[in-house]
CSV table of C-alpha atoms in Angstrom, one decimal:
chain,number,residue,atom,x,y,z
A,20,MET,CA,-30.6,-6.1,-20.4
A,21,THR,CA,-34.3,-6.5,-20.8
A,22,ASP,CA,-37.2,-4.6,-19.1
A,23,LYS,CA,-39.2,-7.8,-18.7
A,24,VAL,CA,-39.6,-8.7,-15.1
A,25,THR,CA,-38.5,-12.3,-14.3
A,26,ASN,CA,-40.0,-14.0,-11.2
A,27,ILE,CA,-38.2,-16.6,-9.2
A,28,MET,CA,-39.4,-18.4,-6.2
A,29,ILE,CA,-36.9,-20.2,-4.0
A,30,VAL,CA,-38.7,-22.8,-1.8
A,31,GLY,CA,-37.5,-25.4,0.7
A,32,VAL,CA,-37.3,-26.4,4.3
A,33,GLY,CA,-35.9,-24.2,7.0
A,34,GLY,CA,-32.2,-24.8,7.6
A,35,GLN,CA,-31.4,-25.6,3.9
A,36,GLY,CA,-29.8,-22.3,3.0
A,37,SER,CA,-32.5,-20.7,0.9
A,38,LEU,CA,-31.7,-17.3,2.3
A,39,LEU,CA,-28.0,-17.5,1.1
A,40,ALA,CA,-29.3,-18.8,-2.3
A,41,SER,CA,-31.6,-15.8,-2.7
A,42,LYS,CA,-29.0,-13.3,-1.6
A,43,LEU,CA,-26.5,-14.8,-4.0
A,44,LEU,CA,-28.9,-14.7,-6.9
A,45,GLY,CA,-29.9,-11.1,-5.9
A,46,LYS,CA,-26.2,-10.0,-5.9
A,47,VAL,CA,-25.5,-11.5,-9.3
A,48,LEU,CA,-28.6,-9.7,-10.7
A,49,LEU,CA,-27.7,-6.4,-9.1
A,50,ASP,CA,-24.2,-6.6,-10.4
A,51,LYS,CA,-25.7,-7.0,-13.9
A,52,GLY,CA,-27.6,-3.7,-13.5
A,53,TYR,CA,-31.1,-5.1,-13.0
A,54,ASP,CA,-33.6,-3.6,-10.6
A,55,VAL,CA,-33.9,-6.4,-8.1
A,56,LYS,CA,-36.4,-7.1,-5.3
A,57,VAL,CA,-35.7,-10.0,-2.9
A,58,SER,CA,-38.3,-10.7,-0.3
A,59,GLU,CA,-37.7,-11.8,3.2
A,60,VAL,CA,-38.1,-15.4,4.1
A,61,HIS,CA,-41.7,-16.3,4.5
A,62,GLY,CA,-42.7,-19.3,6.6
A,63,MET,CA,-41.1,-21.2,9.4
A,64,SER,CA,-37.4,-20.5,8.9
A,65,GLN,CA,-36.4,-22.7,11.7
A,66,ARG,CA,-35.1,-26.1,10.7
A,67,GLY,CA,-37.9,-28.2,9.3
A,68,GLY,CA,-40.6,-25.6,8.4
A,69,SER,CA,-41.6,-24.7,4.8
A,70,VAL,CA,-39.8,-21.6,3.6
A,71,VAL,CA,-40.3,-19.4,0.5
A,72,THR,CA,-38.3,-16.4,-0.8
A,73,TYR,CA,-39.1,-14.4,-3.9
A,74,VAL,CA,-36.5,-12.9,-6.3
A,75,ARG,CA,-37.9,-10.5,-9.0
A,76,PHE,CA,-35.7,-8.7,-11.5
A,77,GLY,CA,-36.0,-6.6,-14.6
A,78,GLY,CA,-35.9,-3.0,-15.9
A,79,LYS,CA,-38.2,-1.8,-13.0
A,80,VAL,CA,-39.6,-4.0,-10.3
A,81,TYR,CA,-42.3,-2.5,-8.0
A,82,SER,CA,-43.0,-5.4,-5.6
A,83,PRO,CA,-41.0,-8.3,-4.2
A,84,ILE,CA,-44.0,-10.7,-4.2
A,85,VAL,CA,-44.7,-13.3,-6.9
A,86,ASP,CA,-48.4,-14.1,-7.4
A,87,LYS,CA,-50.0,-17.4,-8.4
A,88,GLY,CA,-49.3,-18.3,-12.1
A,89,GLU,CA,-46.4,-15.8,-12.4
A,90,ALA,CA,-43.2,-17.7,-11.4
A,91,ASP,CA,-40.8,-18.1,-14.3
A,92,PHE,CA,-38.7,-20.4,-12.1
A,93,ILE,CA,-39.5,-22.3,-8.9
A,94,VAL,CA,-36.2,-23.4,-7.4
A,95,SER,CA,-36.9,-26.1,-4.9
A,96,PHE,CA,-34.6,-27.5,-2.3
A,97,GLU,CA,-36.9,-30.4,-1.5
A,98,LEU,CA,-39.3,-32.3,-3.8
A,99,LEU,CA,-42.5,-31.9,-1.9
A,100,GLU,CA,-42.0,-28.2,-1.7
A,101,ALA,CA,-41.8,-28.0,-5.5
A,102,ALA,CA,-45.2,-29.7,-5.6
A,103,ARG,CA,-46.6,-27.5,-2.8
A,104,TYR,CA,-45.9,-24.3,-4.8
A,105,VAL,CA,-46.7,-25.5,-8.3
A,106,GLU,CA,-49.8,-23.2,-8.6
A,107,TYR,CA,-47.4,-20.2,-8.6
A,108,LEU,CA,-45.6,-21.4,-11.8
A,109,ALA,CA,-46.3,-19.5,-15.0
A,110,PRO,CA,-47.6,-21.6,-17.9
A,111,SER,CA,-44.2,-21.4,-19.6
A,112,GLY,CA,-42.3,-21.7,-16.2
A,113,ARG,CA,-39.8,-24.3,-15.1
A,114,ILE,CA,-39.3,-26.1,-11.8
A,115,VAL,CA,-35.6,-26.6,-10.9
A,116,THR,CA,-35.6,-29.1,-8.0
A,117,ASN,CA,-33.5,-31.2,-5.8
A,118,THR,CA,-34.9,-34.7,-5.6
A,119,GLN,CA,-34.1,-35.0,-1.9
A,120,GLN,CA,-37.1,-35.9,0.2
A,121,ILE,CA,-37.5,-34.5,3.8
A,122,ASP,CA,-40.5,-35.8,5.6
A,123,PRO,CA,-42.8,-33.1,6.9
A,124,MET,CA,-44.4,-33.4,10.3
A,125,PRO,CA,-47.6,-35.2,9.1
A,126,VAL,CA,-45.4,-37.9,7.6
A,127,ILE,CA,-43.1,-38.1,10.6
A,128,THR,CA,-46.1,-38.6,12.9
A,129,GLY,CA,-47.7,-41.2,10.6
A,130,ALA,CA,-50.7,-39.0,9.7
A,131,ALA,CA,-49.8,-39.0,6.0
A,132,ALA,CA,-47.5,-40.7,3.6
A,133,TYR,CA,-44.9,-38.9,1.5
A,134,PRO,CA,-46.3,-38.8,-2.1
A,135,GLU,CA,-44.6,-41.1,-4.5
A,136,ASN,CA,-43.3,-40.4,-8.0
A,137,LEU,CA,-43.7,-36.6,-7.7
A,138,VAL,CA,-41.4,-35.7,-10.6
A,139,GLU,CA,-43.3,-38.0,-12.9
A,140,LYS,CA,-46.6,-36.7,-11.7
A,141,LEU,CA,-45.6,-33.1,-12.3
A,142,GLN,CA,-44.3,-34.0,-15.7
A,143,GLN,CA,-47.5,-35.8,-16.6
A,144,ALA,CA,-49.4,-32.7,-15.6
A,145,GLY,CA,-47.4,-30.8,-18.4
A,146,ILE,CA,-45.0,-29.1,-16.0
A,147,ASN,CA,-41.4,-28.5,-17.1
A,148,VAL,CA,-39.3,-30.1,-14.4
A,149,ASP,CA,-35.6,-30.2,-14.2
A,150,ALA,CA,-34.8,-32.5,-11.3
A,151,MET,CA,-31.5,-33.7,-10.0
A,152,ASP,CA,-30.0,-35.2,-6.8
A,153,CYS,CA,-28.3,-32.0,-5.4
A,154,LEU,CA,-27.6,-33.7,-2.1
A,155,SER,CA,-25.2,-36.2,-3.6
A,156,LEU,CA,-23.5,-33.5,-5.6
A,157,ALA,CA,-23.1,-31.3,-2.5
A,158,GLU,CA,-21.6,-34.3,-0.6
A,159,GLN,CA,-19.3,-34.9,-3.5
A,160,ALA,CA,-18.2,-31.2,-3.2
A,161,GLY,CA,-17.4,-31.8,0.4
A,162,THR,CA,-20.5,-31.0,2.5
A,163,ALA,CA,-24.2,-31.8,2.5
A,164,LYS,CA,-24.8,-28.1,3.5
A,165,ALA,CA,-23.9,-27.0,-0.1
A,166,VAL,CA,-27.2,-28.2,-1.6
A,167,ASN,CA,-28.2,-24.5,-2.0
A,168,ILE,CA,-25.1,-23.7,-4.0
A,169,VAL,CA,-25.4,-26.8,-6.2
A,170,LEU,CA,-29.0,-25.6,-7.0
A,171,MET,CA,-27.7,-22.1,-7.8
A,172,GLY,CA,-25.0,-23.6,-10.1
A,173,HIS,CA,-27.7,-25.6,-11.9
A,174,LEU,CA,-30.0,-22.6,-12.1
A,175,SER,CA,-27.2,-20.5,-13.6
A,176,LYS,CA,-27.4,-22.6,-16.8
A,177,TYR,CA,-30.7,-20.8,-17.6
A,178,PHE,CA,-29.1,-17.4,-17.5
A,179,ASP,CA,-26.7,-15.9,-20.0
A,180,PHE,CA,-24.3,-14.6,-17.3
A,181,PRO,CA,-20.6,-15.5,-17.2
A,182,GLU,CA,-19.7,-18.1,-14.5
A,183,SER,CA,-17.1,-15.6,-13.2
A,184,GLU,CA,-19.9,-13.3,-12.2
A,185,TRP,CA,-21.6,-16.0,-10.1
A,186,LEU,CA,-18.2,-16.9,-8.5
A,187,THR,CA,-17.5,-13.2,-7.7
A,188,ALA,CA,-20.8,-13.0,-6.0
A,189,LEU,CA,-20.1,-16.2,-4.1
A,190,GLU,CA,-16.8,-14.8,-2.9
A,191,THR,CA,-18.6,-11.8,-1.4
A,192,MET,CA,-21.3,-13.9,0.3
A,193,VAL,CA,-19.4,-17.0,1.7
A,194,PRO,CA,-16.7,-16.9,4.4
A,195,ALA,CA,-13.2,-17.7,2.9
A,196,LYS,CA,-12.9,-21.0,4.8
A,197,PHE,CA,-16.0,-22.3,3.0
A,198,LEU,CA,-15.3,-20.8,-0.4
A,199,ASP,CA,-13.5,-23.8,-2.1
A,200,VAL,CA,-16.3,-26.3,-1.2
A,201,ASN,CA,-18.9,-23.8,-2.4
A,202,LYS,CA,-17.1,-23.2,-5.7
A,203,LYS,CA,-17.0,-27.0,-6.2
A,204,ALA,CA,-20.7,-27.3,-5.4
A,205,PHE,CA,-21.5,-24.5,-7.9
A,206,ALA,CA,-19.4,-26.2,-10.6
A,207,LEU,CA,-21.0,-29.6,-10.0
A,208,GLY,CA,-24.5,-28.1,-10.1
A,209,LYS,CA,-23.7,-26.3,-13.4
A,210,ALA,CA,-22.1,-29.4,-15.0
A,211,ASN,CA,-25.2,-31.6,-14.3
């Protein structure tokens, strides 16, 4: 275990399951013996609003908040949300994002257009982006609602923790009737 504090932002749109994702990540990290701070959900947590949660862990963590330029990972449930919070990414940080696009209110009302080629634009700006279609994988697992667990499975590839520890945490967080589909979603996220 390292004393270095690692900063993770989980961003998305209300109703996508970012709170479960942050709790799952926090549980895995606590079980590994880290000092962990998980913030409350900031933003409009009702369906459709922008949401951000912070997860910080290390030897000793004093605050749950990640400042601009400090995020080692930005885990994004929706592509535009990844771009919205890019200024929080550390120079050596990485964005792990779902490529799904959910139109924000200005796009829905016609006041703005959804930006095109966001992954390419982020990469051209020198940002390390790991983008994948988590919605398709979640549907393949059995429910579109498992995008959050697909993302956690994919994020798990960047940590040297046994898969069994992630699955144990999943078993404590997810009701038994949804466990199989969530385990499939995690496995698909990790495999892609």
